Structure formats: C-alpha cells, structure tokens
Amino acid sequence: MLVLTRKLGESITIDDRIRVTVVAIKGQQVKLGVEAPPETRVYRQEVYDRILEENRRAAAAQPGDLAALRAWWQRSQR
Amino acid sequence: MPAQLVPFARVEPAVPAVWHFPAGILGFPEVKAYRFLAAAPGPFRWLQAHEVPLAFVVVDPWLVVPDYHVALDASALHTLNAHAESTLTAVAIVTLPSQPADPPTVNLQGPLVLNLDTGLAMQLVLAHGPYHTRHPLVAPPVPAP
C-alpha cells in the first residue's frame, strides 16, 4: 500500500482525474473530500463490503426458490 | 429536481426485458447485461444475466416498505442518463436464508435502479438512511378498516 502523509487542507491526485483532500481532522476522525468525474463510484468501504457480501449470498438462489418465496410471502400476509 | 422513483409493480408492464448495467452489480462487475424473465405469479421475479449462469430473485421494495425512499446523487443520474422527466423504478434483491427457519431477507440498502427511458440500470449503495441489506421479507401489516 502506498502511504502518504498529508496535512489539513492538503490533497492527493489519482490518475489526473480524482482529487482527495483532507477537509477536517478531529480526534480519531478524518474528513475527506473527493472530487471525481461523475462516472466514478465512491463508497464507504464497510457499506460496499456489506452489499457485496449480500449480492454473493443472493446469487446462490436456485430455480425452485421462487415458489418457496411465494409461499412464504402468502403466509406473511395473513 | 431529479425524477422520483415509481414503484416497480406500477410500471412493470412497461419495463423493457433487457437491461444494461454499465458498472455491473457489486461483486459481478464484468456482467453488464441482464433481463427479467417472464412474469411469474406473485411479486418475485428473476433477473437473469445474459450469457453467464447468474440470476437474482428481485422484488418491488415498495411492497415491503410502502414509503421506501431513495435519493439519487449526480453520479447515479449520470450513470442512468436520467433527468427530471425520466421514468425510474427500482427492484431489491432477495436473499434466501441459509437456515430454513429464518425469514428470507431483502436488500433495501443496495437497490437496483432502472431507467425505463434508456434501459440503463445500476446498483445504488445507500450510505445513509434507515435501510439495511437484510430487511426481513414480510408483507407490511394491512391497515385496520
């Protein structure tokens, strides 16, 4: 991993198109500002990881599952 | 103001069969094209990848949470090529439990947003708000008459 030391207000540039700036530092929290083209997707890592994991679990669905879900749904509506 | 999302169940007859996900679905970035299989009885649908054996069960999130709300940022609008008059909807991915006794869950934090005008789609990642990846799949209570 590339490790860079930055002060408050300083930035790094990635790929000529993405700029990350240290906007605020308070105790253990660092606030980062990201300037990037609109097609760039920026995620909080823990949220990204959670959705990735859920997608992988969901991708294991089998052909018979639709009927099972339908039965579950009908029971839950009563 | 960006376009409001319309519940999937309301627009389903007008939903194109084929969808292009320019960034794929998280975890499957190389798979860009999906299609909805023909409507089955009940609210669940298959969203099936073209050319690779990959499919997700999806549901209209508004059936689970009637006041479901997501905000689209500029990046999402760009990806979907959406503007104020665009007709947008969303589906949520359903996960079956690993233990049969547990309820199925629905991912309300990572909805698949669809632009009916362009056939472009993306998985949204909601950092803020009340929604989780494992919302119990239970119909909302029917209001007392």
Tab-separated table of C-alpha atoms in Angstrom:
chain	number	residue	atom	x	y	z
A	1	MET	CA	0.000	0.000	0.000
A	2	LEU	CA	1.246	3.461	-0.867
A	3	VAL	CA	1.276	5.577	2.290
A	4	LEU	CA	1.358	9.384	2.025
A	5	THR	CA	1.466	11.953	4.796
A	6	ARG	CA	-0.867	14.915	4.290
A	7	LYS	CA	-1.736	17.925	6.432
A	8	LEU	CA	-5.139	19.531	6.847
A	9	GLY	CA	-6.161	21.135	3.548
A	10	GLU	CA	-3.631	19.160	1.508
A	11	SER	CA	-4.645	16.794	-1.283
A	12	ILE	CA	-3.552	13.882	-3.383
A	13	THR	CA	-4.370	13.409	-7.063
A	14	ILE	CA	-5.138	9.976	-8.515
A	15	ASP	CA	-4.998	9.329	-12.259
A	16	ASP	CA	-5.181	13.036	-13.173
A	17	ARG	CA	-8.940	12.901	-12.580
A	18	ILE	CA	-9.564	12.263	-8.896
A	19	ARG	CA	-8.563	14.583	-6.076
A	20	VAL	CA	-8.843	13.607	-2.407
A	21	THR	CA	-8.461	16.430	0.134
A	22	VAL	CA	-8.151	16.284	3.915
A	23	VAL	CA	-11.016	18.608	4.861
A	24	ALA	CA	-11.041	18.236	8.652
A	25	ILE	CA	-9.294	16.304	11.399
A	26	LYS	CA	-10.967	15.800	14.763
A	27	GLY	CA	-9.552	13.248	17.187
A	28	GLN	CA	-9.806	9.822	15.511
A	29	GLN	CA	-11.935	11.154	12.645
A	30	VAL	CA	-10.602	12.444	9.357
A	31	LYS	CA	-12.985	14.106	6.927
A	32	LEU	CA	-12.057	13.582	3.274
A	33	GLY	CA	-13.354	15.470	0.264
A	34	VAL	CA	-13.396	13.609	-3.047
A	35	GLU	CA	-13.570	15.400	-6.393
A	36	ALA	CA	-14.040	12.966	-9.245
A	37	PRO	CA	-15.807	12.644	-12.603
A	38	PRO	CA	-19.483	11.660	-12.241
A	39	GLU	CA	-18.901	8.132	-13.523
A	40	THR	CA	-16.536	7.469	-10.616
A	41	ARG	CA	-18.208	5.498	-7.858
A	42	VAL	CA	-17.035	6.315	-4.342
A	43	TYR	CA	-18.203	4.152	-1.444
A	44	ARG	CA	-17.614	3.853	2.277
A	45	GLN	CA	-15.701	0.599	2.458
A	46	GLU	CA	-17.855	-1.112	5.114
A	47	VAL	CA	-21.101	-0.351	3.236
A	48	TYR	CA	-19.569	-1.530	-0.030
A	49	ASP	CA	-18.382	-4.773	1.628
A	50	ARG	CA	-21.802	-5.446	3.150
A	51	ILE	CA	-23.624	-5.077	-0.167
A	52	LEU	CA	-21.002	-7.126	-2.000
A	53	GLU	CA	-21.388	-9.955	0.503
A	54	GLU	CA	-25.183	-9.812	0.278
A	55	ASN	CA	-25.058	-9.932	-3.534
A	56	ARG	CA	-22.856	-13.032	-3.400
A	57	ARG	CA	-25.254	-14.746	-0.994
A	58	ALA	CA	-28.252	-13.780	-3.145
A	59	ALA	CA	-26.558	-15.089	-6.309
A	60	ALA	CA	-26.803	-18.617	-4.886
A	61	ALA	CA	-30.576	-18.664	-5.493
A	62	GLN	CA	-31.900	-21.854	-7.114
A	63	PRO	CA	-34.719	-22.328	-9.669
A	64	GLY	CA	-37.171	-23.670	-7.071
A	65	ASP	CA	-36.732	-20.697	-4.780
A	66	LEU	CA	-39.367	-18.537	-6.426
A	67	ALA	CA	-42.163	-20.909	-5.421
A	68	ALA	CA	-40.787	-21.147	-1.879
A	69	LEU	CA	-40.658	-17.366	-1.622
A	70	ARG	CA	-44.185	-17.059	-2.945
A	71	ALA	CA	-45.441	-19.468	-0.264
A	72	TRP	CA	-43.537	-17.550	2.423
A	73	TRP	CA	-44.971	-14.245	1.189
A	74	GLN	CA	-48.546	-15.536	1.201
A	75	ARG	CA	-48.132	-16.815	4.772
A	76	SER	CA	-46.664	-13.487	5.915
A	77	GLN	CA	-49.656	-11.594	4.545
A	78	ARG	CA	-52.169	-13.376	6.735
B	1	MET	CA	-35.342	18.280	-9.130
B	2	PRO	CA	-34.371	14.770	-10.181
B	3	ALA	CA	-37.060	12.307	-11.117
B	4	GLN	CA	-38.959	10.432	-8.433
B	5	LEU	CA	-38.856	6.669	-8.450
B	6	VAL	CA	-42.094	4.884	-9.348
B	7	PRO	CA	-42.903	1.547	-7.666
B	8	PHE	CA	-41.883	-1.352	-9.900
B	9	ALA	CA	-45.271	-3.081	-9.618
B	10	ARG	CA	-46.931	0.005	-11.083
B	11	VAL	CA	-44.739	0.174	-14.199
B	12	GLU	CA	-43.878	-3.500	-14.668
B	13	PRO	CA	-45.881	-3.966	-17.901
B	14	ALA	CA	-43.824	-1.161	-19.477
B	15	VAL	CA	-40.454	-2.407	-18.207
B	16	PRO	CA	-38.096	-3.430	-21.022
B	17	ALA	CA	-36.923	-7.028	-20.842
B	18	VAL	CA	-33.246	-6.215	-21.410
B	19	TRP	CA	-31.170	-4.072	-19.051
B	20	HIS	CA	-27.675	-2.702	-19.351
B	21	PHE	CA	-25.707	-2.257	-16.121
B	22	PRO	CA	-22.602	-0.259	-17.221
B	23	ALA	CA	-20.868	-0.974	-13.895
B	24	GLY	CA	-22.410	-4.396	-13.331
B	25	ILE	CA	-23.800	-5.407	-9.951
B	26	LEU	CA	-21.366	-5.206	-6.997
B	27	GLY	CA	-19.274	-8.366	-6.932
B	28	PHE	CA	-20.067	-9.114	-10.591
B	29	PRO	CA	-18.582	-6.096	-12.418
B	30	GLU	CA	-17.952	-7.983	-15.662
B	31	VAL	CA	-21.623	-8.920	-16.106
B	32	LYS	CA	-23.308	-5.947	-17.762
B	33	ALA	CA	-26.495	-7.280	-19.378
B	34	TYR	CA	-29.494	-8.740	-17.585
B	35	ARG	CA	-33.073	-9.499	-18.461
B	36	PHE	CA	-36.240	-10.062	-16.496
B	37	LEU	CA	-37.709	-13.487	-17.043
B	38	ALA	CA	-41.401	-13.604	-17.896
B	39	ALA	CA	-43.662	-12.531	-15.064
B	40	ALA	CA	-44.474	-15.316	-12.621
B	41	PRO	CA	-47.423	-15.371	-10.207
B	42	GLY	CA	-46.717	-13.349	-7.073
B	43	PRO	CA	-44.348	-10.423	-6.558
B	44	PHE	CA	-40.993	-12.146	-7.176
B	45	ARG	CA	-39.075	-12.002	-10.449
B	46	TRP	CA	-35.864	-13.443	-11.833
B	47	LEU	CA	-33.271	-11.002	-13.075
B	48	GLN	CA	-31.066	-13.195	-15.211
B	49	ALA	CA	-27.665	-12.372	-16.664
B	50	HIS	CA	-27.092	-12.762	-20.374
B	51	GLU	CA	-24.511	-15.363	-21.360
B	52	VAL	CA	-23.444	-16.399	-17.840
B	53	PRO	CA	-25.264	-18.566	-15.294
B	54	LEU	CA	-26.086	-15.827	-12.813
B	55	ALA	CA	-29.512	-14.747	-11.606
B	56	PHE	CA	-31.044	-12.846	-8.724
B	57	VAL	CA	-34.524	-13.001	-7.259
B	58	VAL	CA	-35.872	-9.459	-7.026
B	59	VAL	CA	-38.983	-7.832	-5.604
B	60	ASP	CA	-40.619	-4.417	-5.655
B	61	PRO	CA	-39.231	-2.800	-2.454
B	62	TRP	CA	-42.405	-0.725	-2.052
B	63	LEU	CA	-44.343	-3.937	-1.419
B	64	VAL	CA	-42.179	-4.492	1.653
B	65	VAL	CA	-41.792	-0.857	2.778
B	66	PRO	CA	-44.609	1.248	1.300
B	67	ASP	CA	-42.803	4.556	1.932
B	68	TYR	CA	-39.468	3.299	0.581
B	69	HIS	CA	-37.395	6.270	-0.499
B	70	VAL	CA	-34.026	6.613	-2.183
B	71	ALA	CA	-32.234	9.757	-3.278
B	72	LEU	CA	-30.167	9.677	-6.453
B	73	ASP	CA	-26.955	11.704	-6.474
B	74	ALA	CA	-25.390	13.325	-9.533
B	75	SER	CA	-23.211	10.285	-10.170
B	76	ALA	CA	-26.234	7.956	-10.213
B	77	LEU	CA	-28.163	10.269	-12.529
B	78	HIS	CA	-25.141	10.362	-14.834
B	79	THR	CA	-24.805	6.559	-14.905
B	80	LEU	CA	-28.523	6.147	-15.644
B	81	ASN	CA	-28.520	9.022	-18.141
B	82	ALA	CA	-31.526	10.331	-16.189
B	83	HIS	CA	-33.073	13.775	-15.995
B	84	ALA	CA	-36.079	15.346	-14.313
B	85	GLU	CA	-38.601	13.765	-16.701
B	86	SER	CA	-37.098	10.285	-16.677
B	87	THR	CA	-39.229	7.392	-15.500
B	88	LEU	CA	-37.221	5.492	-12.914
B	89	THR	CA	-38.064	2.494	-10.798
B	90	ALA	CA	-36.193	0.067	-8.562
B	91	VAL	CA	-36.150	-3.550	-7.520
B	92	ALA	CA	-34.490	-5.030	-4.450
B	93	ILE	CA	-32.527	-8.283	-4.378
B	94	VAL	CA	-33.937	-11.089	-2.226
B	95	THR	CA	-31.678	-13.462	-0.278
B	96	LEU	CA	-32.895	-16.863	0.841
B	97	PRO	CA	-31.865	-17.842	4.365
B	98	SER	CA	-29.127	-20.394	4.991
B	99	GLN	CA	-31.320	-21.800	7.799
B	100	PRO	CA	-34.804	-22.754	6.501
B	101	ALA	CA	-36.465	-21.486	9.695
B	102	ASP	CA	-35.147	-17.963	9.182
B	103	PRO	CA	-37.085	-15.445	7.093
B	104	PRO	CA	-35.882	-14.553	3.618
B	105	THR	CA	-34.420	-11.052	3.532
B	106	VAL	CA	-34.454	-8.215	1.058
B	107	ASN	CA	-31.559	-5.843	0.390
B	108	LEU	CA	-33.046	-2.373	0.761
B	109	GLN	CA	-29.626	-0.713	1.097
B	110	GLY	CA	-28.442	-1.734	-2.366
B	111	PRO	CA	-31.461	-1.374	-4.682
B	112	LEU	CA	-31.189	-1.851	-8.429
B	113	VAL	CA	-32.388	1.395	-10.010
B	114	LEU	CA	-33.768	1.190	-13.553
B	115	ASN	CA	-34.307	3.972	-16.075
B	116	LEU	CA	-37.237	2.925	-18.256
B	117	ASP	CA	-36.380	5.549	-20.861
B	118	THR	CA	-32.817	4.415	-21.518
B	119	GLY	CA	-32.684	0.772	-20.396
B	120	LEU	CA	-29.739	1.721	-18.153
B	121	ALA	CA	-29.527	0.334	-14.638
B	122	MET	CA	-27.217	0.382	-11.640
B	123	GLN	CA	-26.959	-0.869	-8.103
B	124	LEU	CA	-27.216	2.025	-5.698
B	125	VAL	CA	-25.235	1.938	-2.453
B	126	LEU	CA	-27.096	3.876	0.240
B	127	ALA	CA	-24.647	5.112	2.885
B	128	HIS	CA	-27.226	6.991	4.914
B	129	GLY	CA	-30.804	6.278	5.807
B	130	PRO	CA	-32.838	3.632	7.575
B	131	TYR	CA	-32.351	0.706	5.183
B	132	HIS	CA	-30.304	-2.451	5.646
B	133	THR	CA	-29.074	-5.266	3.451
B	134	ARG	CA	-31.104	-7.866	5.386
B	135	HIS	CA	-34.576	-6.457	5.889
B	136	PRO	CA	-36.961	-9.315	6.811
B	137	LEU	CA	-39.155	-10.189	3.860
B	138	VAL	CA	-42.557	-9.776	5.444
B	139	ALA	CA	-45.592	-8.046	3.988
B	140	PRO	CA	-46.466	-4.803	5.802
B	141	PRO	CA	-49.492	-5.089	8.085
B	142	VAL	CA	-52.789	-4.295	6.407
B	143	PRO	CA	-54.258	-1.147	7.994
B	144	ALA	CA	-57.335	-1.828	10.087
B	145	PRO	CA	-60.557	-0.857	8.245
